[in-house]
CSV table of C-alpha atoms and ligand atoms in Angstrom, one decimal:
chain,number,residue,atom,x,y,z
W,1,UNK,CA,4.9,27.7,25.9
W,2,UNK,CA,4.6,25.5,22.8
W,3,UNK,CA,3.2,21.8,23.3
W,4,UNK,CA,3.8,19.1,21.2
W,5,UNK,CA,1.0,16.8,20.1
W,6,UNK,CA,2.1,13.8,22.6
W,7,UNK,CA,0.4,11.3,21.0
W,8,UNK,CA,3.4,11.3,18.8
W,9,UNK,CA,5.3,10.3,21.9
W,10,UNK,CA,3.5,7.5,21.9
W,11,UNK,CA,4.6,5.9,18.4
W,12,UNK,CA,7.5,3.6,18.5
W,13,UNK,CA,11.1,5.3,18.6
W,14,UNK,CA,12.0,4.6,15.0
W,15,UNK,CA,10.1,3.9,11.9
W,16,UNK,CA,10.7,-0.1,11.0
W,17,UNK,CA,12.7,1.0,7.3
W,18,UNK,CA,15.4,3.1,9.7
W,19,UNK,CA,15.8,0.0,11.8
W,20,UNK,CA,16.6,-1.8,8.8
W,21,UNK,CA,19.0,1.1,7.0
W,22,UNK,CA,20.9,1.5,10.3
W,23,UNK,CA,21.3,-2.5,11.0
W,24,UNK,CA,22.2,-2.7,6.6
W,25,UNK,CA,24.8,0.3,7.6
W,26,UNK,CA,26.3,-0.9,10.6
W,27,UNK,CA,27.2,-4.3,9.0
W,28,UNK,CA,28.1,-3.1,5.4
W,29,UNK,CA,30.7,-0.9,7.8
W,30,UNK,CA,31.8,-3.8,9.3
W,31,UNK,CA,32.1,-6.4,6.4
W,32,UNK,CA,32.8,-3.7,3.4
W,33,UNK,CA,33.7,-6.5,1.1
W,34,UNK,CA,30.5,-8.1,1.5
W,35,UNK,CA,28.2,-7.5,-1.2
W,36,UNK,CA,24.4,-6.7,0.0
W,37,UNK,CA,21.4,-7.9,-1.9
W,38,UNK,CA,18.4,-5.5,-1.4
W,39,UNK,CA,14.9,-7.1,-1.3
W,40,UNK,CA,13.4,-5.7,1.4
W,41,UNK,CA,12.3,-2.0,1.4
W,42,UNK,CA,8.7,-1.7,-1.0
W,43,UNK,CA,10.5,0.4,-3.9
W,44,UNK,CA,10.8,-0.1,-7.5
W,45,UNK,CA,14.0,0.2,-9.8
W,46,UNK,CA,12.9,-0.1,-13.5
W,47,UNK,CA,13.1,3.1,-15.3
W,48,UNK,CA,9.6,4.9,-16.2
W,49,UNK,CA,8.2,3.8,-19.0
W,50,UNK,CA,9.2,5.4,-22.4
W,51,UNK,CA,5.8,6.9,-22.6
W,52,UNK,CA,5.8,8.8,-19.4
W,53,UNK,CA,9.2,9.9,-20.2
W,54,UNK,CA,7.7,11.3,-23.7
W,55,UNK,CA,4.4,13.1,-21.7
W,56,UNK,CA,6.6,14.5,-18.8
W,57,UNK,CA,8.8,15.9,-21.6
W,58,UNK,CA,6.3,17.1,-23.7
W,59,UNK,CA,4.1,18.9,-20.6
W,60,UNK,CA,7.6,20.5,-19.2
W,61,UNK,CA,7.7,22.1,-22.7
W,62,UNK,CA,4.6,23.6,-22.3
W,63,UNK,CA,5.4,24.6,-19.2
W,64,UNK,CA,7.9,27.0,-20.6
W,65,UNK,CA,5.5,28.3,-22.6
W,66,UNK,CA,3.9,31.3,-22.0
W,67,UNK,CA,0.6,30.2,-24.3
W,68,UNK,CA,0.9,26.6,-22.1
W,69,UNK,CA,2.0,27.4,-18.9
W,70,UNK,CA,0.0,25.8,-16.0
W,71,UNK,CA,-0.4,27.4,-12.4
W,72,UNK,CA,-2.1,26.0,-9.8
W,73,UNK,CA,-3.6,22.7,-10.7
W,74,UNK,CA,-7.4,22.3,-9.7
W,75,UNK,CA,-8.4,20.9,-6.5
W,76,UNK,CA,-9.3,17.8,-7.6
W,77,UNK,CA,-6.8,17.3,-10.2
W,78,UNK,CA,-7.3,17.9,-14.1
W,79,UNK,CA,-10.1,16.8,-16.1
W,80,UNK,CA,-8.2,14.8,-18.4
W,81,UNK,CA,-6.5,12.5,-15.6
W,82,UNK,CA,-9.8,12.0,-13.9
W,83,UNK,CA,-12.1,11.3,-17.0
W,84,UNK,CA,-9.6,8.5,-18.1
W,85,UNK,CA,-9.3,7.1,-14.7
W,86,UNK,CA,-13.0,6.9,-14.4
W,87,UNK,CA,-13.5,5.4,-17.8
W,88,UNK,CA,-10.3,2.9,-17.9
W,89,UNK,CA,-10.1,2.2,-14.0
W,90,UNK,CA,-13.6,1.8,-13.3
W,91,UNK,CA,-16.4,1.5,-15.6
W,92,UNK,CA,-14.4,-0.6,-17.9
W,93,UNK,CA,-14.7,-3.0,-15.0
W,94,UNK,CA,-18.7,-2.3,-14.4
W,95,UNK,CA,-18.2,0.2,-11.7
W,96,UNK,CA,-20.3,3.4,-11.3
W,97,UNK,CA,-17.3,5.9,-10.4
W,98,UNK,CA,-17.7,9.1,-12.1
W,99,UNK,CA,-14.5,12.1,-12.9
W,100,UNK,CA,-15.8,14.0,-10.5
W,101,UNK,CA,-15.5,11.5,-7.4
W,102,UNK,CA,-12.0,11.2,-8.1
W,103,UNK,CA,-9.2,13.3,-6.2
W,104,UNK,CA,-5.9,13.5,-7.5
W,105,UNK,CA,-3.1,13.4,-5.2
W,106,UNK,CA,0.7,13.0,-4.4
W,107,UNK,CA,0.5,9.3,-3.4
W,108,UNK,CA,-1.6,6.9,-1.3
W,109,UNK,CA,0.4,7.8,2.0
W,110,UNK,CA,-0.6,10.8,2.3
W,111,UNK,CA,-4.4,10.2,1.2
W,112,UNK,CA,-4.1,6.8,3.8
W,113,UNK,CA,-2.6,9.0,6.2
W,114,UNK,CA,-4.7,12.2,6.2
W,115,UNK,CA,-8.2,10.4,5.6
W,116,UNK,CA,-8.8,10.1,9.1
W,117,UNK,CA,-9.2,14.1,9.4
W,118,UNK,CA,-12.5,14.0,8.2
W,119,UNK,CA,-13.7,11.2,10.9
W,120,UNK,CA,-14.0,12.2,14.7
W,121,UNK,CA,-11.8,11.0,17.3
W,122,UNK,CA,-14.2,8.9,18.9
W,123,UNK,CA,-14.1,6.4,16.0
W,124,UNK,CA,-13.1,2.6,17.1
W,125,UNK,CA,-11.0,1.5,14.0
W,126,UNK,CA,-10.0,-1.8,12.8
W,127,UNK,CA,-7.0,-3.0,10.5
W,128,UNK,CA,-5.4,-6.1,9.1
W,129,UNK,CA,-2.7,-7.4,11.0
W,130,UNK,CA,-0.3,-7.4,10.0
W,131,UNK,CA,-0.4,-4.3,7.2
W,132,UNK,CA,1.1,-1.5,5.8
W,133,UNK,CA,1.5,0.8,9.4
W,134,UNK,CA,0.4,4.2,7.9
W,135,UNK,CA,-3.3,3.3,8.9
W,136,UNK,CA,-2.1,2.5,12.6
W,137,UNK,CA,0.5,5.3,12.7
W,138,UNK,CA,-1.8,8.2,11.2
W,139,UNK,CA,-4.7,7.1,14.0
W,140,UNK,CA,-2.1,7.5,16.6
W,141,UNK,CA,-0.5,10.8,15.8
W,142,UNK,CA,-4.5,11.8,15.5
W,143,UNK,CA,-5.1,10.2,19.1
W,144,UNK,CA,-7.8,7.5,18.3
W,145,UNK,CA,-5.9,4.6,19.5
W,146,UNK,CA,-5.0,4.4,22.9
W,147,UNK,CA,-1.7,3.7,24.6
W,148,UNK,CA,0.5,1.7,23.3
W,149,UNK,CA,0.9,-2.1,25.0
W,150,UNK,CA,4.7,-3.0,24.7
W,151,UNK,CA,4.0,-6.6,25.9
W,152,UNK,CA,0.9,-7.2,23.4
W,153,UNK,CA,2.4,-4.9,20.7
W,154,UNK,CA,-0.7,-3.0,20.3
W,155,UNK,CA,-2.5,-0.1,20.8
W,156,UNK,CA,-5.5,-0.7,23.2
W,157,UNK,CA,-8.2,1.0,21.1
W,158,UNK,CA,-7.8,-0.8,17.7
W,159,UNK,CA,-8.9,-3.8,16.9
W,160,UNK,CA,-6.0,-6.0,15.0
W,161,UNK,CA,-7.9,-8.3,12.6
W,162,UNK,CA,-5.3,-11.4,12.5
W,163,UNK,CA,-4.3,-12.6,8.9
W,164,UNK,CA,-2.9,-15.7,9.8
W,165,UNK,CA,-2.4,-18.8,7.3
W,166,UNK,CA,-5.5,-20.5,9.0
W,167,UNK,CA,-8.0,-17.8,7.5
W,168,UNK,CA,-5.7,-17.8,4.1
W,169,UNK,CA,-4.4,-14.6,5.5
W,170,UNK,CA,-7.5,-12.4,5.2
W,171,UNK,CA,-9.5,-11.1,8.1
W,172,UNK,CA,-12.3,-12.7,10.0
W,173,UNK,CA,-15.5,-10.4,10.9
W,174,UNK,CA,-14.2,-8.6,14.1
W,175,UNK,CA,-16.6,-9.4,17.4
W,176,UNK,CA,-16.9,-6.0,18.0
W,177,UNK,CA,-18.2,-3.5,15.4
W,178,UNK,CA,-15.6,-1.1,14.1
W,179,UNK,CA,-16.8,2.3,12.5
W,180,UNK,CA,-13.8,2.6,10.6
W,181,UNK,CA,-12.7,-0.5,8.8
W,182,UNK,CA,-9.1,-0.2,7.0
W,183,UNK,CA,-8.9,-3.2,4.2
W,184,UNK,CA,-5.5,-3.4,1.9
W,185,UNK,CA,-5.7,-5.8,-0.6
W,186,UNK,CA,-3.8,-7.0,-2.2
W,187,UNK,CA,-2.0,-7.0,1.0
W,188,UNK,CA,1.2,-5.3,2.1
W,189,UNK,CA,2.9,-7.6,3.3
W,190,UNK,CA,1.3,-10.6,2.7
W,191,UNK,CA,0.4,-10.6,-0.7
W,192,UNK,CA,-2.9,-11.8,0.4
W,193,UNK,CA,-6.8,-11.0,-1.9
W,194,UNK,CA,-10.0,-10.8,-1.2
W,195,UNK,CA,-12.2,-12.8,-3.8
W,196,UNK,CA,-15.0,-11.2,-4.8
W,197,UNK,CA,-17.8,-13.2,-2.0
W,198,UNK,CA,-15.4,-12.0,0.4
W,199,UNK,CA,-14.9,-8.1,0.1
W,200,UNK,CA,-18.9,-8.4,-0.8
W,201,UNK,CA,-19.4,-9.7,3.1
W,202,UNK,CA,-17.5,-6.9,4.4
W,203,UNK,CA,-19.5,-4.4,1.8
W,204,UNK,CA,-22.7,-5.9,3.6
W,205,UNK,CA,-21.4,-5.5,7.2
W,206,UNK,CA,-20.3,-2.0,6.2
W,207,UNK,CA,-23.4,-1.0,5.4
W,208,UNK,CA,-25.7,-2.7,8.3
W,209,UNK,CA,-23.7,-1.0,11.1
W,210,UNK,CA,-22.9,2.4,9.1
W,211,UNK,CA,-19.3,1.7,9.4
W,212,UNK,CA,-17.0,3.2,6.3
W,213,UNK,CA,-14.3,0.8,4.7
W,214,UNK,CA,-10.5,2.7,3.7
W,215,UNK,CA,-10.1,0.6,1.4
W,216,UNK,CA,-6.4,0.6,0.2
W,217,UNK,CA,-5.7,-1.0,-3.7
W,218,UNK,CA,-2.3,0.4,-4.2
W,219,UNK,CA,-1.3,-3.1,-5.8
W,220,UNK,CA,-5.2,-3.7,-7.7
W,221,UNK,CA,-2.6,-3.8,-11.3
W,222,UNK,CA,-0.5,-6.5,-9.5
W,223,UNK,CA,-3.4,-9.3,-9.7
W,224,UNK,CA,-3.6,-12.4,-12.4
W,225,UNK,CA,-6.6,-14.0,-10.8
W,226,UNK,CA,-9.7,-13.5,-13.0
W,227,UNK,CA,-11.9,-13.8,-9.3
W,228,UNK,CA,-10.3,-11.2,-7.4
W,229,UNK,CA,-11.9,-7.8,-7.4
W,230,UNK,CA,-9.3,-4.8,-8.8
W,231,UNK,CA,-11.8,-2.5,-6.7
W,232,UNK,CA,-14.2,-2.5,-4.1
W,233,UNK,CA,-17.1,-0.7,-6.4
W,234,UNK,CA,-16.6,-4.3,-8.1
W,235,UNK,CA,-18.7,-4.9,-5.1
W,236,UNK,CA,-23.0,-3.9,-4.4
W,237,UNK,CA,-23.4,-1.7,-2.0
W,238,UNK,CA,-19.9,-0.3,-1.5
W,239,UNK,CA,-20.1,3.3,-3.7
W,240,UNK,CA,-22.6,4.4,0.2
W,241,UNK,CA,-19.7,2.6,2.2
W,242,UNK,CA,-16.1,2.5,0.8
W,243,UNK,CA,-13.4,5.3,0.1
W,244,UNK,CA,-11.0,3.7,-2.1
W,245,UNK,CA,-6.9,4.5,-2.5
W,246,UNK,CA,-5.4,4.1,-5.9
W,247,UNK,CA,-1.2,4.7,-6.5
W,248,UNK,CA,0.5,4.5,-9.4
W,249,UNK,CA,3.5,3.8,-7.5
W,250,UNK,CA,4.0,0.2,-8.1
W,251,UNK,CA,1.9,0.6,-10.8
W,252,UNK,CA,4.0,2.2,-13.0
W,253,UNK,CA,7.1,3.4,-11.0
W,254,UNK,CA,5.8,6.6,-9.6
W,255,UNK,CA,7.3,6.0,-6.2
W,256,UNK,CA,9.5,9.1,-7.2
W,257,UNK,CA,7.5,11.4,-8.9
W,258,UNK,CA,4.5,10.5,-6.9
W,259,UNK,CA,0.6,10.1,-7.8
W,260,UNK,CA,-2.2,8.4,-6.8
W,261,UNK,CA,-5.6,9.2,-6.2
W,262,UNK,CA,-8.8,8.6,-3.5
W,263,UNK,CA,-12.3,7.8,-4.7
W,264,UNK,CA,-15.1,8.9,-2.4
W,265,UNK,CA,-18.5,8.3,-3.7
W,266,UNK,CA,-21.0,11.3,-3.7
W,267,UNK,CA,-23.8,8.8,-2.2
W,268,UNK,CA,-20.9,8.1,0.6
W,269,UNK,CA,-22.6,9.2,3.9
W,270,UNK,CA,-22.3,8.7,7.5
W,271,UNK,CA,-24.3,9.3,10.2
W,272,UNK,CA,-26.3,10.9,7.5
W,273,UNK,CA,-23.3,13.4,7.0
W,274,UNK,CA,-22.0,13.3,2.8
W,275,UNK,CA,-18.4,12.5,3.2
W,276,UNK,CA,-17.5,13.7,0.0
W,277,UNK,CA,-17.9,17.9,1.0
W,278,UNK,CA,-15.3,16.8,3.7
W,279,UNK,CA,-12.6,15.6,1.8
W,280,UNK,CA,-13.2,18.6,-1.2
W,281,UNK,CA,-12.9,21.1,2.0
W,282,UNK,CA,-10.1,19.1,2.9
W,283,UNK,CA,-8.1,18.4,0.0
W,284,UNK,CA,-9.0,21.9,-1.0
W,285,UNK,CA,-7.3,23.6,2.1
W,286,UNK,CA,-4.2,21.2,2.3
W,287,UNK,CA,-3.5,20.2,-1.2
W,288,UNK,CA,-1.4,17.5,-1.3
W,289,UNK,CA,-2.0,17.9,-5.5
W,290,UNK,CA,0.4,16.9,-7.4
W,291,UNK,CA,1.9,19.2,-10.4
W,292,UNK,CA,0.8,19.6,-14.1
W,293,UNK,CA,3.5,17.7,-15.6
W,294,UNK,CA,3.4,15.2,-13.3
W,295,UNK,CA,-0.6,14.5,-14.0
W,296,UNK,CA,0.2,14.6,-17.7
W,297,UNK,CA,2.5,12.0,-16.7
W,298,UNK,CA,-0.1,9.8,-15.1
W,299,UNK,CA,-2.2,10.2,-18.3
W,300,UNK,CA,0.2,8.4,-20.2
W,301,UNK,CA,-0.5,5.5,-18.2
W,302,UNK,CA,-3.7,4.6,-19.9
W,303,UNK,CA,-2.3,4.9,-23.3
W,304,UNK,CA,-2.2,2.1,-25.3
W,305,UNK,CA,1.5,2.1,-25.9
W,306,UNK,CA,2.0,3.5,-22.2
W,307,UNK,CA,-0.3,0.5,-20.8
W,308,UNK,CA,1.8,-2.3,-22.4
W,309,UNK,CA,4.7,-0.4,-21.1
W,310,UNK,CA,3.7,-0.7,-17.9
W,311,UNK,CA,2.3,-4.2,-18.0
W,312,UNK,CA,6.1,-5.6,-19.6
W,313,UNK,CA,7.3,-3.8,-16.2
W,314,UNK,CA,4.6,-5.6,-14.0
W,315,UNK,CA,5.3,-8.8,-15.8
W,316,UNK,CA,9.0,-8.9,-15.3
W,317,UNK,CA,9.0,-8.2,-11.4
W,318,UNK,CA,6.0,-10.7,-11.2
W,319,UNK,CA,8.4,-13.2,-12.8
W,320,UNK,CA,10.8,-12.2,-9.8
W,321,UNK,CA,8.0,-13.2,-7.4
W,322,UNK,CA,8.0,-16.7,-9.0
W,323,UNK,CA,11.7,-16.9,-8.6
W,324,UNK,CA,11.6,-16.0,-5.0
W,325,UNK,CA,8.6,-17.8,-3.9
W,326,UNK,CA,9.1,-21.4,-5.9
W,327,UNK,CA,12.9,-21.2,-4.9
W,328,UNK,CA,11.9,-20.6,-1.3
W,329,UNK,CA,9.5,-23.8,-1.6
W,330,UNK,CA,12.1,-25.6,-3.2
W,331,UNK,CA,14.6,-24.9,-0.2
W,332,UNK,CA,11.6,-26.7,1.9
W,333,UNK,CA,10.3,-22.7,3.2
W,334,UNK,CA,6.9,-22.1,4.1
W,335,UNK,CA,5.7,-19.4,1.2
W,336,UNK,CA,2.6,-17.2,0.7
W,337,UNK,CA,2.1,-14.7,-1.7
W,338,UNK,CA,3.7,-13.8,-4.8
W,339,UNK,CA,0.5,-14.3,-7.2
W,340,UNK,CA,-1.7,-11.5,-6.6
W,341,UNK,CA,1.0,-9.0,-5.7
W,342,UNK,CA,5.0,-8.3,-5.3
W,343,UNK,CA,5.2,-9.7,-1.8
W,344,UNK,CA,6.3,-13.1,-0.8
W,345,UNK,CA,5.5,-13.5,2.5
W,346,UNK,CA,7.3,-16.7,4.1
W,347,UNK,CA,7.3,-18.3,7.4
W,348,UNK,CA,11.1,-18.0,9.7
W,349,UNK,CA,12.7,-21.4,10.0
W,350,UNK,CA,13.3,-23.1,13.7
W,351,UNK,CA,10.9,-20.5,14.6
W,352,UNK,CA,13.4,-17.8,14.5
W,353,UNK,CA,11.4,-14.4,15.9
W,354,UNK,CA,11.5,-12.3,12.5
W,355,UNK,CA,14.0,-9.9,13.8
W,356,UNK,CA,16.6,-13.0,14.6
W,357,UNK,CA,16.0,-13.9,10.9
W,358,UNK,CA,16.6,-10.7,9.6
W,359,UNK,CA,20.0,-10.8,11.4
W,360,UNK,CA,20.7,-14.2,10.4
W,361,UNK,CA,19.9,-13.6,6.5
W,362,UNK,CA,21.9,-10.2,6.9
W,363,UNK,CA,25.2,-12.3,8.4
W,364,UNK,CA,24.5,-15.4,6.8
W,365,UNK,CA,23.8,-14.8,3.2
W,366,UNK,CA,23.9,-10.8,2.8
W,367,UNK,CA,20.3,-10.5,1.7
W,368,UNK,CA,18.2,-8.2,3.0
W,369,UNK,CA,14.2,-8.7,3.9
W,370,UNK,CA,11.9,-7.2,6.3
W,371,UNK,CA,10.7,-8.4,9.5
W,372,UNK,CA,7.4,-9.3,9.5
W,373,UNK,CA,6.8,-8.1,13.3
W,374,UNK,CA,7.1,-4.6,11.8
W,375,UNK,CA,3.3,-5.0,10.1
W,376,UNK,CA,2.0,-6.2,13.3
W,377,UNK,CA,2.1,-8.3,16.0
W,378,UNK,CA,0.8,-11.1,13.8
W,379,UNK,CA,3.4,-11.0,11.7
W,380,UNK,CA,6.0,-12.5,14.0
W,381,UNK,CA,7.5,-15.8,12.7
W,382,UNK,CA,7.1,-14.2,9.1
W,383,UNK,CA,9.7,-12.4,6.6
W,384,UNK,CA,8.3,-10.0,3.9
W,385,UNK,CA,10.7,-10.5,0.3
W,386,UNK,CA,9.9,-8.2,-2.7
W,387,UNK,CA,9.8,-8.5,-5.9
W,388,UNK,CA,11.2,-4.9,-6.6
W,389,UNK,CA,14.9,-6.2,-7.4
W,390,UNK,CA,16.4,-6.7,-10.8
W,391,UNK,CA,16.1,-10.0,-12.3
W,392,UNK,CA,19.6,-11.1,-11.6
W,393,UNK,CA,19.9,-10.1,-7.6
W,394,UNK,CA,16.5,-11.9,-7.2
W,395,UNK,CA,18.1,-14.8,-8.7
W,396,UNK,CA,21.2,-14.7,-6.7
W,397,UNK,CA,19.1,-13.6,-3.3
W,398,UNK,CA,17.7,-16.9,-3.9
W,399,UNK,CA,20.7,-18.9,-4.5
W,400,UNK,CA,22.4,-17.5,-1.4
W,401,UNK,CA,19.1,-18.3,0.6
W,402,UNK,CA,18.9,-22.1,-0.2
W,403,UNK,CA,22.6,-22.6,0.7
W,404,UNK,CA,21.8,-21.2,4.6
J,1,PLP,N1,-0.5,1.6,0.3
J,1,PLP,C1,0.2,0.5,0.5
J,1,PLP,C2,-0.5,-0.7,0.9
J,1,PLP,C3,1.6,0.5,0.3
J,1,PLP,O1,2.3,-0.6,0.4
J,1,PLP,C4,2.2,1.7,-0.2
J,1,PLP,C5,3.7,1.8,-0.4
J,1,PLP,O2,4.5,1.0,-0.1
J,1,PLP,C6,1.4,2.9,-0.3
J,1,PLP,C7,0.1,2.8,-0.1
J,1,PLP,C8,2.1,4.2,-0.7
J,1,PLP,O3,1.9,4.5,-2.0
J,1,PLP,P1,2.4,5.9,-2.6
J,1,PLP,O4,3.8,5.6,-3.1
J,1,PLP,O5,1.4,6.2,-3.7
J,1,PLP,O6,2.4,6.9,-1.5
């Protein structure tokens, strides 16, 4: 008889973003001449720059082309992607990362999610909470985390790091040593940094107790202060204890093509084992690659042209994030974020629980948001609000919000 792996039994029924489509669908069924404003689910809606439209046409070309067709892509990823990420991504900002540690992917869920392959299951690991929940979910499905606690919301063998507005919503040294530590900064959702000092601290404890940082930087091109690190190589000491996830998903509107990339140091070791053999063996035997065209693609990025492109599309939805977060102050909300990355993170009013104010935005003024309980138990009392929208539905989210 076949046996399912039960520690998926013990993950929550449904995935938080199907809670929200099914209580969007059941009231757009109800009310169909209510009109919806979307600001909630983590995607993007500007069209791909005009330069990565130009390489993605130019490489499908080739790849009708019997002189320039491509096959299989190598297991790390092309040369030319990885050389310009190492030169523009890395060194430009004083950090030793060479091609070569570099692996090309299809996104930073899958590398966030499958990095914990390489690490035993006796591993103790720590997140931010709340977070993004691919770190919690991918440690459960592997079976590192315990049951699950359905009055404490959590999963007895991790330890939740609470970002709370007291410690500016970044963690506080846990008492008890993790081995795997998962950092994502700027956060997701509460649009929280590290400043340098900080992230150097956690580089430090890293090393003393041998424990290895994930250190997620999916919205590193999101930040305008000139003291928060884009990467934790900014950082001494962290190429022998940090693995670092890159996406150029919000970066520059990949979400649907999908690339992104890991860094893992070749002095990265644990236990005195090299990490980096782990992942090649890895990445090597369950390429999650992603294809020729879409690399070339990716390339583009670091153009000149491409890279004001891309910086015009960061600007504008960074000018959304103003919109939402000063008219939520204005309308006397409590409101984080918004600076450093596309997430507004604001407090419930009457200390609504975040699911009552989801349901109370949804009826009340048709705009949607996401329930900050769904990134962790911390994140009760708080509502996540993206930036992702176009210019004129962030405008009018906010309008309908300070009438409530
Ligand atoms: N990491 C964080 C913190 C995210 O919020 C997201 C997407 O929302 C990802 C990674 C996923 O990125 P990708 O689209 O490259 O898989």
């Amino acid at each position: 008889m076949a046996k399912v792996n039960d520690n998926y039994l013990k993950l929550p029924g449904s995935y938080l973003f199907s809670t929200i489509g099914k209580k969007v669908k059941d009231f757009s069924e109800k009310n169909p001449d209510k009109e919806i404003i979307r600001l909630g689910i983590g995607d993007v809606t500007q069209p791909l720059a005009p330069a990565v439209i130009d390489a993605l046409h130019k490489a499908v070309d080739e790849m009708g082309n019997a002189d320039s067709f491509m096959g299989y892509a190598p297991d790390l990823g092309y040369s030319f992607l990885r050389e310009v990420i190492s030169e523009k991504d890395f060194k430009a900002r004083g950090c030793d990362i060479e091609a070569d540690e570099i692996f090309v992917s299809d996104g930073a869920k899958s590398d966030c999610g499958n990095i914990q392959e390489i690490f035993g299951l006796d591993n103790r690991i720590a997140v931010c909470d709340p977070v993004y929940p691919v770190y919690v979910d991918s440690n459960v499905m592997a079976g590192r985390t315990g049951e699950y606690d359905p009055q404490l919301e959590r999963f007895k063998d991790v330890i939740y790091m609470k970002c709370t507005k007291e410690n500016g919503f970044t963690p506080d040294i846990p008492s008890e040593v993790p081995d795997l530590i998962y950092l994502c900064f700027p956060n997701n959702p509460t649009g929280a940094v590290m400043k340098k000092e900080q992230l150097q601290e956690w580089v430090d404890y890293a090393n003393k107790h041998d424990s290895v940082i994930l250190y997620d930087a999916a919205y590193e091109s999101y930040i305008s202060e000139a003291d928060v690190p884009h990467s934790i190589y900014e950082c001494e000491g962290a190429r022998d204890c940090a693995i670092e996830f890159r996406s150029f998903s919000k970066t520059a509107g990949f979400t649907g093509l999908r690339l992104g990339y890991t860094v893992i140091p070749k002095s990265l070791k644990t236990g005195g084992v090299d990490l980096w053999p782990l992942w090649a063996r890895r990445h090597g035997t369950k390429y999650n690659g992603a294809p020729y065209i879409v690399q070339r693609a990716g390339e583009a990025v670091y153009s000149a042209e491409g890279r004001k492109q891309v910086e015009e599309q960061i600007a504008y939805y960074m000018q959304n994030a103003k919109i939402i977060s000063e008219g939520l102050k204005d309308a006397g909300f409590e409101a984080y974020g918004g600076v450093n990355a596309p997430y507004i993170w604001m407090k419930t009013p009457d200390n609504m629980t975040s699911w009552e104010f989801f349901d109370y935005l949804l009826e009340k003024g048709n705009v949607v948001g996401t329930p900050g309980s769904g990134f962790g138990p911390s994140g009760e009392h708080y509502f996540r609000l993206t930036a992702f929208g176009s210019r004129e539905n962030t405008e009018r989210a906010i309008e309908r919000i300070k009438t409530l």
